[in-house]
Amino acid sequence: MGIEEKLPSGFLLSTIEGLAGYMRKSSMWPATFGLACCAIEMMAVGTPDYDIARFGMERFSATPRQADLMIVAGRVSQKMAPVVRQVYDQMPNPKWVISMGVCASSGGMFNNYAIVQGVDHIIPVDIYLPGCPPRPEMLLNAILTLHDEIQKMPLGVNREKAARAAELAALNATPTHAMKGLLA
Amino acid sequence: MSDAKNDPGSTRAKGPGDDREELAQEYADNLPAAPGTTPDPVVIGERRGMFGASSGQDTTGYGGLRSEILLPGASPRPYGGYFDQLADSLERALVGGQASWSEAVEWVTVDRGEMTIHVRREHLVPVVRVLRDDPELRFEICTGVSGVHYPHETGRELHAVYHFLSITNGSKRVRVEVTCPDDDPHIPSIVSVYPANDWHERETWDMFGIQFDGHPALTRILMPDDWPGHPQRKDYPLGGIPVEYKGASIPPPDQRRSYN
Amino acid sequence: MSTASQTTRTSDPYATSGADVDSAGDARVFNASGGDWDDVVEEASALHEERIVVNMGPQHPSTHGVLRLILELDGETVTETRAGIGYLHTGIEKNMEFRNWTQGVTFCTRMDYLTPMMQETVYCLAVEKLLGITDRIPQRASTIRVLMMELTRISSHLVALGTGGMEMGATTVMTVGFRERERILSIIEMITGLRMNNAYIRPGGVAQDLPRGVYDKIRDTMPALRRGLGELEALLNENPLVKGRMEKVGYLDLTGCMALGITGPVLRSAGLPHDLRKSAPYCGYETYDFDVPTRTSCDAYGRLRVRIDEMYQSMRIIEQATDRLQADEPGAPVMVEDKKIAWPAQLAIGSDGMGNSLDHIRTIMGESMEALIHHFKLVTEGFRVPAGQAYVAVESAKGELGCHVVSDGGTRPYRAHFRDPSFNNLQAAAAMCEGGQIADVIVAVASIDPVMGGVDR
């Protein structure tokens, strides 16, 4: 991405990581991607009762070119899927995605021909937020979790190491349908 | 046999059908007395078995149940309420037009307090025009087309159901139902009479494959433009995917066992 | 490989670049672009005139959800408007064919997500008509339905005004509107448990009775809501900016409304006082005292005033409904008596969350075998509805919301079709916008107040 990607690992990199993470999380601009019912709860988060402005995020950017965060709020239909991908591609790095609601996370209650069963079929998702629709406080929780992750996000060589470790863990993990004997 | 049941003066022993007659009197306004007791019910299919069991692995014996699915058919006069006057006005208004009552109307059903006029598809537009223009009818608003697919009613698989509302005549409502077979799914468009039906007909084409002849631009409206198939037909699968849980996988809703 | 196809096609600005295609290797490369967008552009360029084709949406802050407006512009004037819908099509109606009659409520509720109670009510009224139990719905259940519908109507109008104001650039209108809406949502949450998409109104009545303390809460909220609406009126009614932007914009007179089958605030702004609550009352609306506000200006400003007046009328109905509910004797039923249809369980918060109340479990496990059987059969199979079809319409916040339901005698809807008012009213977008300016398109569409969940279902 920038110069921070090219620093050698060490004390300087970890300081820059902390600083960059702090800067990035403190003023993320979400892209308006409200699709359905979850969009109303996302709009409610922007209003005085729940107030996303305390996190510097009240400026919902209509144009994806100036947005950092895409909150996919609502069910993604087959017709809408290319548009989602296009908007995601138009966002500049660094970008994050919260899939808000069960319809965006997994297709929700609509397991049918018209709905993409989870927006992670189309774009990479950082935070999955279940709920139908999730309360505004739940969305704020998701945003704060994302903030924590961004704060801790490794850069440069650390990032490559972390990505490889995550990939190895995912490849070695038990698939969901093979998990036996786990209640709750 | 049916004469004996419907004849109130007959003196036969009280049988299992008689309680239904009493219920019929009680709920005459709202329900057909019981499925199949209107004089000519329409068969739209057959129910096989119960509890999702059919003969084969089923040991309950319910799998052998066969019952016809009957929709209410033609109702005898008098219809009750404002329906008689409505039918008479429509018959009078159709006189001297492109189609007479007997040519255009197949039959009239009055059921649950609603009147359904089954119209032959060739004569749909003149009937609808008269519904809108005649002062006694004056159904200004057509609230839309609804398609229904009855795959087992051979020759009449696709139904298009139109509902009309008359504001000036005291919020009267009437339903017009038109059928067409699967191999010739054409119904004349009523957009020239009710322009509001534009998108409704497009939706019915999109979802059921009923082609409305004379529609200005019959294209897909809800599905992507190049989508194959017509999703709300009964022979189109629901299209879901099996869901993975910890230790199990649940099939999509249309492939699960269900009650008939 | 895709490089061969790329050279034969005209250059597509959204196609993947050559370098990316090569780096993709064996992976397939997809190009995603709009449906008839290319045809529209070709047609316009063939005209050799100064016409620009602008595509607004589907992702756009001002299109009320995922509405795609294709505008042909001649300078600042809009010469042609086409609305592209279907970006939120969820197949709800087909989904309902694979669920119980009672489970259908949870699906239809999510159509027009700003007025969930309206869809629930119209669906339940249609199912009850098919069942033939319309006269046997308890009075208290009907009153609760009226209360919920009016609360929903106010919250929907507040969103309409709020987003309309925001789209014009007045963000304060949105914050004030949503602040008032939060008051209503907290009442709804207290009664049903959810803020939105609550599956509260079920065939036969409502899911459970009102909780303790709700009458005080409603009585406390009404004055605050009134003050908030007054604040909104002060912001909007005589505001020269609002008037300048909304007067004479989105003009659709009575002829146009009748031709396009428009109902709701748009029709009432054209002068016709047509309201299904008055002309074909349901749920006991004929016993409530309220007026149907109309305007004669046929423009977006008239619709704004109509919506605000409707909110005040809804508050009158809410107060009357609350009085009646409080005067009911305690223990009045909220579900139909027929145990083969009535939803069995009462919910309560227990030690591990929300579930069947312990009283109910004690009844079905210890006291009554019939109750256990009814509970089991209703929850697993559901009730059966005699074959036939019914159409019921209610006055939603947007217009006439109709439900055409067909039963084949089974436990599932054979066909449930919803005539959504926004689907119909959005056809008027072309009539309202053509000939106007591009900024008026947004105001006009906002005054129709379409909700794409209902339009696309």
PDB file of C-alpha atoms in Angstrom, chain B residues 14 29 42 51 70-71 90 103 115 119 121 134-135 161 242:
ATOM      1  CA  LYS B  14     -79.455 -38.732   9.251  1.00  0.00           C
ATOM      2  CA  ASP B  29     -71.676 -16.106   4.142  1.00  0.00           C
ATOM      3  CA  VAL B  42     -63.028 -27.371  -9.764  1.00  0.00           C
ATOM      4  CA  PHE B  51     -47.506 -36.285   6.959  1.00  0.00           C
ATOM      5  CA  LEU B  70     -61.233 -28.905  -4.839  1.00  0.00           C
ATOM      6  CA  LEU B  71     -61.647 -25.194  -5.317  1.00  0.00           C
ATOM      7  CA  LEU B  90     -72.219  -6.300 -16.326  1.00  0.00           C
ATOM      8  CA  GLU B 103     -69.565 -15.564 -24.765  1.00  0.00           C
ATOM      9  CA  MET B 115     -67.219 -12.471  -6.319  1.00  0.00           C
ATOM     10  CA  VAL B 119     -63.686 -14.657 -18.154  1.00  0.00           C
ATOM     11  CA  ARG B 121     -59.177 -14.750 -22.326  1.00  0.00           C
ATOM     12  CA  ASP B 134     -70.091   1.762 -17.406  1.00  0.00           C
ATOM     13  CA  PRO B 135     -71.491   4.217 -14.807  1.00  0.00           C
ATOM     14  CA  VAL B 161     -56.314 -12.881 -11.298  1.00  0.00           C
ATOM     15  CA  PRO B 242     -28.350 -27.032   2.101  1.00  0.00           C
TER      16      PRO B 242
END
